[in-house]
Every structure is written in structure tokens, then in C-alpha cells.
Coordinates of C-alpha atoms and ligand atoms in Angstrom, one line a residue:
M1 CA 21.0 19.8 -16.4
T2 CA 21.6 21.6 -12.8
A3 CA 23.8 20.3 -10.6
R4 CA 21.0 18.5 -8.6
P5 CA 21.8 15.2 -7.6
L6 CA 19.6 12.3 -9.5
L7 CA 18.9 10.1 -6.7
N8 CA 16.5 12.2 -4.2
R9 CA 17.7 13.0 -1.0
R10 CA 15.4 10.6 1.1
L11 CA 17.4 7.8 -1.2
D12 CA 20.7 9.3 -0.3
G13 CA 23.2 6.9 0.8
L14 CA 21.2 3.6 0.3
G15 CA 23.3 2.6 -2.6
T16 CA 23.1 -1.0 -3.6
T17 CA 22.1 -3.4 -0.9
I18 CA 25.1 -5.1 0.9
F19 CA 23.4 -8.9 0.1
A20 CA 23.5 -7.4 -3.7
Q21 CA 27.5 -6.5 -3.5
M22 CA 28.3 -9.6 -1.2
T23 CA 26.2 -12.1 -3.8
A24 CA 28.7 -10.3 -6.6
L25 CA 31.9 -10.6 -4.7
A26 CA 31.3 -14.4 -4.3
Q27 CA 30.8 -15.0 -7.7
R28 CA 33.6 -12.5 -8.9
T29 CA 36.0 -14.4 -6.3
G30 CA 34.5 -18.4 -7.1
A31 CA 34.1 -17.7 -2.9
I32 CA 31.4 -19.7 -0.8
N33 CA 28.8 -17.4 -0.2
L34 CA 27.7 -17.0 3.5
G35 CA 26.6 -13.3 2.9
Q36 CA 23.2 -13.2 1.3
G37 CA 20.6 -15.6 3.3
F38 CA 19.2 -18.4 0.7
P39 CA 19.3 -21.9 1.0
D40 CA 21.5 -23.8 -1.7
T41 CA 18.9 -26.5 -2.0
D42 CA 15.2 -25.9 -3.3
G43 CA 12.4 -26.7 -1.1
P44 CA 10.0 -29.3 -1.1
Q45 CA 9.4 -31.1 -4.8
E46 CA 6.0 -31.4 -4.3
V47 CA 5.3 -27.4 -4.0
R48 CA 7.6 -27.3 -6.9
E49 CA 5.2 -29.5 -9.2
A50 CA 2.2 -27.5 -7.9
A51 CA 3.6 -24.4 -9.1
V52 CA 4.5 -26.4 -12.8
R53 CA 0.9 -27.7 -12.8
A54 CA -0.5 -24.1 -12.2
L55 CA 1.9 -22.6 -14.9
R56 CA 0.5 -25.8 -17.2
E57 CA -3.2 -25.5 -16.7
G58 CA -3.0 -21.2 -17.0
R59 CA -3.7 -20.5 -13.3
G60 CA -2.3 -17.3 -12.6
N61 CA -0.8 -16.3 -16.0
Q62 CA -3.0 -13.7 -16.0
Y63 CA -3.3 -10.8 -13.3
P64 CA -4.3 -12.8 -10.1
P65 CA -7.0 -10.6 -8.2
G66 CA -5.3 -7.5 -6.7
P67 CA -5.5 -8.8 -2.6
G68 CA -4.0 -12.4 -4.2
V69 CA -5.8 -15.8 -5.3
P70 CA -8.7 -16.6 -3.0
E71 CA -6.8 -20.5 -2.7
L72 CA -3.7 -18.8 -0.7
R73 CA -6.0 -16.0 1.2
T74 CA -7.7 -19.3 2.6
A75 CA -4.4 -21.0 3.3
V76 CA -2.9 -18.3 5.2
A77 CA -5.9 -17.9 7.2
E78 CA -5.6 -21.7 7.8
H79 CA -2.1 -21.1 8.7
Q80 CA -3.0 -18.4 11.1
R81 CA -5.2 -20.6 12.9
R82 CA -3.3 -23.7 13.3
F83 CA -0.2 -22.5 14.1
Y84 CA -1.4 -19.7 16.5
G85 CA -5.1 -20.0 17.0
L86 CA -5.9 -16.9 15.4
D87 CA -8.6 -16.2 13.1
F88 CA -8.3 -14.4 9.9
D89 CA -11.1 -13.6 7.5
P90 CA -9.3 -14.5 3.8
D91 CA -11.9 -11.8 1.8
T92 CA -10.5 -9.0 4.3
Q93 CA -7.9 -9.4 6.6
V94 CA -5.3 -11.4 3.9
L95 CA -3.5 -9.9 1.5
V96 CA -0.8 -11.1 -0.6
T97 CA 1.9 -9.5 -1.2
M98 CA 5.3 -9.6 -3.8
G99 CA 7.5 -11.0 -0.7
A100 CA 7.8 -9.6 2.6
T101 CA 10.0 -6.9 1.3
E102 CA 6.6 -5.1 -0.5
A103 CA 4.3 -5.9 2.3
V104 CA 7.0 -4.2 4.4
A105 CA 7.1 -1.2 1.9
A106 CA 3.5 -1.1 1.3
A107 CA 3.1 -0.9 5.1
M108 CA 5.4 2.3 5.5
L109 CA 4.4 4.0 2.7
A110 CA 0.5 3.2 4.0
L111 CA 0.6 4.2 7.6
L112 CA 3.3 6.5 8.0
E113 CA 3.2 10.3 7.6
R114 CA 6.0 12.6 7.0
D115 CA 8.5 13.2 10.2
D116 CA 6.6 10.4 11.6
E117 CA 8.7 8.5 13.8
V118 CA 8.9 4.8 14.0
I119 CA 11.2 2.6 16.1
A120 CA 13.1 -0.5 15.1
F121 CA 15.5 -2.6 16.4
E122 CA 18.9 -1.6 15.5
P123 CA 21.1 -3.9 13.8
Y124 CA 17.8 -3.2 11.0
Y125 CA 16.9 -5.4 8.1
D126 CA 18.3 -3.5 4.8
S127 CA 14.8 -2.7 3.4
Y128 CA 13.4 -1.1 6.6
T129 CA 15.8 1.9 6.7
A130 CA 14.9 2.8 3.0
C131 CA 11.1 1.9 3.4
I132 CA 10.9 4.4 6.4
A133 CA 12.9 6.7 4.1
M134 CA 10.6 6.5 1.0
A135 CA 7.9 7.3 3.4
G136 CA 9.5 10.6 4.2
A137 CA 9.4 9.2 8.2
R138 CA 12.3 9.2 10.7
R139 CA 14.0 5.9 12.2
V140 CA 14.6 5.5 15.8
P141 CA 17.2 3.0 16.9
L142 CA 16.2 0.7 19.8
T143 CA 19.9 -1.2 19.7
L144 CA 20.2 -4.6 20.8
R145 CA 23.7 -5.2 22.1
A146 CA 25.8 -8.3 22.3
P147 CA 26.0 -11.1 23.8
D148 CA 22.4 -12.1 23.8
F149 CA 21.0 -9.1 21.9
R150 CA 18.0 -9.0 24.2
P151 CA 15.4 -5.4 23.6
D152 CA 16.3 -3.0 26.6
L153 CA 12.5 -2.1 27.5
D154 CA 13.4 0.8 29.7
A155 CA 15.3 2.3 26.4
L156 CA 12.4 1.5 24.4
R157 CA 10.1 3.4 26.9
E158 CA 12.3 6.7 26.3
A159 CA 12.4 6.1 22.5
I160 CA 8.8 7.0 22.6
T161 CA 7.8 10.5 22.1
P162 CA 4.5 12.0 20.8
R163 CA 6.0 11.6 17.3
T164 CA 6.1 8.1 17.4
R165 CA 3.5 6.4 15.3
L166 CA 4.9 2.7 14.7
L167 CA 6.8 0.1 16.0
L168 CA 8.6 -2.1 13.1
L169 CA 9.4 -5.1 15.1
N170 CA 11.2 -8.4 13.6
S171 CA 11.4 -11.5 15.8
P172 CA 13.1 -13.8 15.2
H173 CA 15.4 -11.0 14.3
N174 CA 17.9 -10.5 11.3
P175 CA 20.4 -10.6 11.4
T176 CA 21.0 -11.1 15.5
G177 CA 18.9 -14.4 15.9
M178 CA 17.0 -13.1 18.8
V179 CA 13.7 -14.0 19.0
L180 CA 11.3 -12.3 21.7
T181 CA 10.4 -13.9 24.6
R182 CA 6.7 -13.9 25.7
D183 CA 7.5 -11.6 28.6
E184 CA 9.3 -9.4 26.1
A185 CA 6.5 -9.6 23.7
A186 CA 3.4 -8.5 26.3
S187 CA 5.7 -5.5 27.8
I188 CA 6.2 -4.3 23.9
A189 CA 2.0 -4.5 23.5
E190 CA 1.3 -3.2 26.4
L191 CA 3.7 0.1 25.4
A192 CA 2.2 0.0 22.4
V193 CA -1.7 0.1 23.9
A194 CA -0.2 2.6 26.3
H195 CA 0.9 5.0 24.0
D196 CA -1.4 4.5 21.2
L197 CA 0.9 3.1 18.7
L198 CA 0.7 1.1 15.5
V199 CA 2.8 -2.2 15.0
V200 CA 4.4 -3.7 12.0
T201 CA 5.8 -7.5 12.9
D202 CA 8.1 -9.1 10.4
E203 CA 7.6 -12.7 11.0
V204 CA 9.4 -14.2 7.8
Y205 CA 11.5 -16.5 10.3
E206 CA 8.6 -17.7 12.5
H207 CA 9.4 -21.1 11.5
L208 CA 12.9 -20.9 12.1
V209 CA 13.0 -21.2 16.2
F210 CA 15.1 -22.8 17.8
E211 CA 15.2 -22.1 21.7
G212 CA 11.7 -20.7 22.8
E213 CA 8.8 -20.0 20.5
H214 CA 7.6 -17.2 18.3
H215 CA 5.1 -15.1 19.7
P216 CA 3.0 -13.1 17.1
L217 CA 2.4 -9.7 18.8
I218 CA -0.9 -9.7 16.9
S219 CA -1.9 -12.2 19.7
L220 CA -1.7 -10.1 22.7
P221 CA -4.1 -8.3 24.6
G222 CA -5.2 -4.9 22.7
M223 CA -2.7 -5.8 19.8
R224 CA -5.5 -7.3 16.9
D225 CA -6.9 -3.8 15.5
R226 CA -3.0 -2.0 15.6
T227 CA -1.1 -4.4 14.0
V228 CA 0.0 -5.5 10.4
S229 CA 1.4 -9.2 10.5
I230 CA 4.0 -9.7 8.0
S231 CA 5.5 -13.2 6.5
S232 CA 6.5 -14.8 3.0
A233 CA 7.2 -18.2 1.6
G234 CA 11.0 -17.7 1.1
K235 CA 12.4 -18.8 4.4
T236 CA 9.4 -21.3 5.3
F237 CA 9.5 -23.7 1.9
S238 CA 13.0 -22.4 0.9
F239 CA 11.9 -20.6 -2.5
T240 CA 13.0 -17.1 -1.6
G241 CA 13.0 -16.3 -6.0
W242 CA 9.4 -16.8 -6.1
K243 CA 8.5 -13.5 -3.8
V244 CA 5.4 -14.7 -2.5
G245 CA 4.8 -13.0 0.7
W246 CA 1.4 -12.1 2.8
V247 CA 0.1 -9.2 5.5
T248 CA -2.8 -10.5 8.2
G249 CA -4.3 -7.9 10.0
S250 CA -7.3 -6.0 10.5
A251 CA -9.7 -5.4 7.9
P252 CA -8.8 -1.6 8.3
L253 CA -5.6 -2.2 8.5
V254 CA -4.9 -4.5 5.6
A255 CA -7.4 -2.0 3.5
A256 CA -4.7 0.8 4.4
V257 CA -1.9 -1.5 3.5
R258 CA -3.7 -3.0 -0.1
T259 CA -4.2 0.8 -1.0
A260 CA -0.3 1.1 -1.3
K261 CA 0.3 -2.1 -2.5
Q262 CA -1.8 -1.6 -5.6
Y263 CA 0.4 1.0 -6.9
L264 CA 3.5 -0.8 -6.3
T265 CA 3.2 -4.0 -8.4
F266 CA -0.5 -4.3 -8.4
V267 CA 0.0 -8.6 -7.8
G268 CA 2.8 -10.6 -8.6
S269 CA 4.1 -14.4 -8.3
G270 CA 0.9 -15.7 -10.1
P271 CA 1.3 -19.5 -10.5
F272 CA 3.5 -19.5 -7.3
Q273 CA 0.8 -18.5 -5.2
Y274 CA -1.6 -21.1 -6.4
A275 CA 1.6 -23.3 -4.9
V276 CA 2.1 -21.7 -1.8
A277 CA -1.2 -22.2 -1.0
E278 CA -0.3 -26.2 -1.1
A279 CA 3.0 -25.5 0.5
L280 CA 1.2 -24.0 3.8
R281 CA -0.8 -27.2 4.0
L282 CA 2.1 -29.0 4.5
P283 CA 1.9 -31.7 7.8
D284 CA 3.9 -30.7 10.4
S285 CA 6.9 -32.7 9.9
H286 CA 7.9 -30.2 7.1
Y287 CA 7.8 -27.5 9.7
T288 CA 9.6 -29.6 12.4
G289 CA 12.1 -31.0 9.4
L290 CA 13.0 -27.8 8.4
R291 CA 13.5 -26.7 11.8
E292 CA 15.4 -29.4 13.3
D293 CA 17.9 -29.4 9.8
L294 CA 18.7 -25.8 10.6
R295 CA 19.0 -26.1 13.6
A296 CA 22.0 -29.2 13.2
K297 CA 23.7 -26.7 10.5
R298 CA 23.4 -23.7 12.9
D299 CA 25.1 -26.2 15.5
L300 CA 27.6 -27.2 12.7
L301 CA 28.7 -23.6 11.9
S302 CA 28.6 -22.1 15.4
T303 CA 30.8 -24.7 16.6
G304 CA 33.5 -24.6 13.4
L305 CA 33.3 -20.9 14.1
E306 CA 34.4 -21.3 17.6
Q307 CA 36.9 -23.8 16.2
A308 CA 38.1 -20.8 14.3
G309 CA 38.8 -18.7 16.9
F310 CA 35.6 -16.3 16.6
T311 CA 33.6 -15.4 19.6
V312 CA 29.7 -16.8 18.2
H313 CA 26.7 -15.6 19.4
R314 CA 24.6 -18.6 19.2
P315 CA 21.3 -17.4 17.6
Q316 CA 17.7 -18.7 18.8
G317 CA 16.2 -18.2 15.5
T318 CA 16.8 -17.2 11.9
Y319 CA 19.5 -19.1 9.7
F320 CA 22.2 -16.5 10.9
V321 CA 24.9 -16.5 13.2
T322 CA 26.8 -13.2 14.4
A323 CA 30.6 -13.7 15.2
D324 CA 32.6 -11.3 16.9
I325 CA 36.3 -11.3 14.9
R326 CA 38.1 -9.4 18.1
P327 CA 39.8 -12.9 19.2
L328 CA 41.2 -13.0 15.6
G329 CA 43.1 -9.6 16.5
E330 CA 40.5 -8.5 13.9
E331 CA 38.8 -4.7 15.0
D332 CA 36.7 -3.9 11.7
G333 CA 34.3 -6.2 10.4
A334 CA 33.3 -4.4 6.9
A335 CA 37.6 -4.6 5.8
F336 CA 37.6 -8.2 7.4
C337 CA 34.7 -9.1 4.9
L338 CA 36.4 -7.3 2.0
A339 CA 39.0 -9.2 2.8
L340 CA 37.8 -12.5 3.5
P341 CA 37.3 -14.3 -0.1
Q342 CA 41.2 -13.6 -0.9
R343 CA 42.2 -15.2 2.2
C344 CA 39.6 -17.9 2.9
G345 CA 37.3 -18.3 0.3
V346 CA 34.2 -17.3 1.8
V347 CA 31.9 -14.3 2.1
A348 CA 30.2 -12.9 5.1
V349 CA 28.0 -9.5 5.4
P350 CA 29.5 -7.0 7.9
T351 CA 26.8 -6.2 10.6
S352 CA 27.8 -2.5 11.3
V353 CA 26.0 -1.9 7.9
F354 CA 22.7 -2.1 9.6
Y355 CA 23.5 0.2 12.0
D356 CA 22.8 4.2 12.2
D357 CA 26.2 4.1 14.2
P358 CA 28.9 1.5 12.0
E359 CA 30.7 1.6 15.4
G360 CA 27.3 -0.3 16.9
G361 CA 28.5 -3.6 15.2
R362 CA 31.9 -2.6 14.2
S363 CA 33.6 -6.0 15.0
L364 CA 30.3 -7.9 14.1
V365 CA 30.1 -10.3 11.0
R366 CA 27.0 -12.4 10.1
F367 CA 27.3 -15.6 7.9
A368 CA 24.3 -17.7 6.6
F369 CA 24.3 -21.3 7.5
C370 CA 21.1 -22.6 5.3
K371 CA 23.7 -24.4 3.1
Q372 CA 24.8 -27.8 2.4
D373 CA 26.6 -29.5 5.1
S374 CA 29.2 -30.1 2.4
V375 CA 29.3 -26.5 2.0
L376 CA 29.3 -25.7 5.3
N377 CA 32.2 -27.8 6.4
E378 CA 34.4 -26.5 3.7
A379 CA 34.0 -23.1 4.5
V380 CA 34.5 -23.4 8.3
K381 CA 37.7 -25.5 6.8
R382 CA 38.7 -22.7 5.2
L383 CA 38.0 -19.8 7.9
G384 CA 40.6 -21.6 10.3
R385 CA 42.9 -20.1 7.5
W386 CA 42.7 -16.8 9.1
G387 CA 44.8 -17.2 12.0
A388 CA 47.0 -19.6 10.6
Ligands
PMP1 N1 12.4 -9.4 6.3 C1 13.3 -9.8 6.9 C2 13.7 -10.1 8.3 C3 13.9 -10.6 5.9 O1 15.3 -11.5 6.4 C4 13.8 -11.0 4.6 C5 14.8 -11.2 3.8 N2 15.0 -12.8 3.4 C6 12.8 -10.2 4.0 C7 12.0 -9.5 5.0 C8 12.4 -10.2 2.7 O2 11.5 -11.3 2.8 P1 11.1 -11.8 0.8 O3 11.9 -12.2 0.3 O4 10.0 -12.3 1.1 O5 10.9 -10.3 0.1
LIG2 N1 17.0 -11.2 3.8 C1 18.1 -11.8 3.0 C2 19.0 -11.8 4.0 O1 18.9 -11.3 5.1 C3 18.5 -11.1 1.8 C4 17.4 -10.6 0.7 C5 17.9 -9.7 -0.6 O2 19.1 -10.0 -0.7 N2 17.1 -8.7 -0.3 O3 20.4 -12.1 3.6

């Protein structure tokens, strides 16, 4: 064997995801895991039962159709009409994926040429960095800065070059909790049209908006034929392990993403696809109930963190809150998160890992609040020990 590294250069430095690392740390230390974002209570019982029924009745136990089962594609189209007034043809304009993660990967692999530039909000969700790299393209940050993490539209204008191919946008935004306003979305759409850019929108937290509203970019003028919208059942129905996601967009864009997707997994989550079709049709009370439940949890954890001495950036959406550790006399979020399980019995994620330049989010730490109130209360009590 030559001395050449085994891992190709595109993946150099990606290592193990921060979420896997932090969950392993929580398991090793027995600490409360507010790191990786997954609910500690499963979603609706009737949706679980729908999955069991599908499995027993032999629906989806063998390869489902590549684009997804028709029942789910139809339910996704109905959901887009019900919440956003958008019409999609379930046969040509909807694609089912293995979670939003596969949708992002397939979109990057399908739509990018080597050395294309992709502008994305920094801090980036970790898979964006990896998928842009796997596609051989280059990421260009549009940095969201504390305290309010609004996108700087002048900076976006300046970041666009003749090599820019695509905007990869996430709103509600993980990890900051920023939700694009209608005006911001409209300005971004205008820039995309003016520079003839493709746009991929990751909308997995679309139903977790506490302030303002979710505005799908694809609904804005000139965006219909240049936007790939991505979402997933993980957050909306609290089944993150099922990995059922979907893409909606124009037929040519969906066909392009489907081409790549066929060779990633071909298909997956067979019986769960039927269950998610039923989940999407749940009454409005499911969606508002989830949002109000998480709003209360956001407030519980945010207030608790404030009382423990952090500066808290209360999110407008998602189930993550970003806190600044400087009032505790600390500077380095990564060191803080490594020490936190020992000192307080809690796990969190250092936001610096989501920046090209870790200095960008050095003193910021992300806590997940999709946990039972008793767990959040205990976590808050323990966090009070840091300064004690
Ligand atoms: N995008 C964002 C912004 C996320 O936070 C997550 C993770 N939860 C995903 C994509 C991945 O979604 P899925 O679990 O459906 O693959
Ligand atoms: N999206 C989840 C988070 O931000 C993690 C998903 C994963 O572990 N890949 O915590």
C-alpha cells in the first residue's frame, strides 16, 4: 500500500458527526442528552399503529417504487396544498427520500458540477458541508451573526459570483433558530432570479415556528422552476428513526434529484412510507399541538438557561436554543461541552463546529429542547451548578 490516505480528500476532516460524538458522550457518562436533536417521546400512537399495520399487511416490505409509494406522494402533494396553497403533481413533482439527509445529498450530487459555488447560511447543518464536498463543489458562507442571526442581504449580494450555481437555504434554521421573514425570503428570491440561481430549501422544521410564519421560497415569483424543497417526517411527527423525507419541485428538477437518489439507496423505509402518508393527513390539532408543546419547552429551557447565567438567543423556530457561555466566564464552547457532562451531567453541542472559521461561534452552545419537561427541568437544575 502506498502512503496515500484512505479517505479521499473531499471528505478529509469530516470525521464522526458531532451528533454521534455527543450522543456517545452522553451514553458513556450517563448525562442528559440535549445534544443530538431527537425527541425523547415518540410521535402519535395512531401513526405508529399505521406502520405496524402496513408491515403486517405486507405493504412496503419489498422494494417500493423508486419515487416513493403513490399514497405518500399524494399525501405530500395534499400537504403542500393544505399549508401553502401549492400544487404539485404527485407523479412527477414529488419524490420520497430516506429522510431529508438523502434529499440534500441527492440534490447536491444531481445539481452541482465540480467547482460550482454553493452559498449556504453559516453555521451550516453538518451534512451540507459533507454533501457539497462529495459533489466536488465549494461552499461559500453567508454568516448569521448573534444576537438575532438575520441574514445580511448585502453580504449575500456580494457573495454571488459567476461561479455561484446554487443557494442551499435552511429556514427555520438549525442551529440558530432563525426563521426567514417574508421580506427576507422575497429579497433572496429576487437575487436568485436576477442571477439565475438554483435554490435548495431545507424545510424540515416548517411546522416548528414560534414567531412569524414559514414562507416556502418555492411559492415566490420566479422560484417555481428553480427551487427544490425538502422536508421530512422526522421533526413534524417525532419519528426521526424512520427516515422518511421528500422533495417537491418542478418535474425536471425532481427528475434530476431522482436520478442521483436511485443510486444512493434506490428506496427505503417501505412500511413507514404508508404510515407517514396517514400522518400528513392528521388534523390541524396535531400540527398546532406540536408547535405549542415545543414553544412551552423552548420557554422552559430558555428561562432556565438564563437563570443559570447564560445569555440566551431564544429561537423563532426549530427545537434548538443557542446560548452564549461568556457570562459564565467561559470562552470556548468546545471545551465547555467536553467538560459539561462531568461537571453538570448534561450534553450540548458546540456551535463552533458548524462554522468554517470556528472563531465565528466560539462561545456559542446549542441545546435541544425536544425532551420531556421533567428532563428539561432536571437539566436546568444541573446547569445551575456550573457557576456554583
Ligand atoms: N436538515 C436539518 C436542518 C436537520 O436539522 C436535520 C436533522 N434533523 C436534517 C436535515 C435531517 O433530516 P432527516 O432526519 O429527515 O434525514
Ligand atoms: N438533525 C439532528 C440535529 O441537528 C441530528 C441528526 C443526526 O444526528 N444526523 O441534532
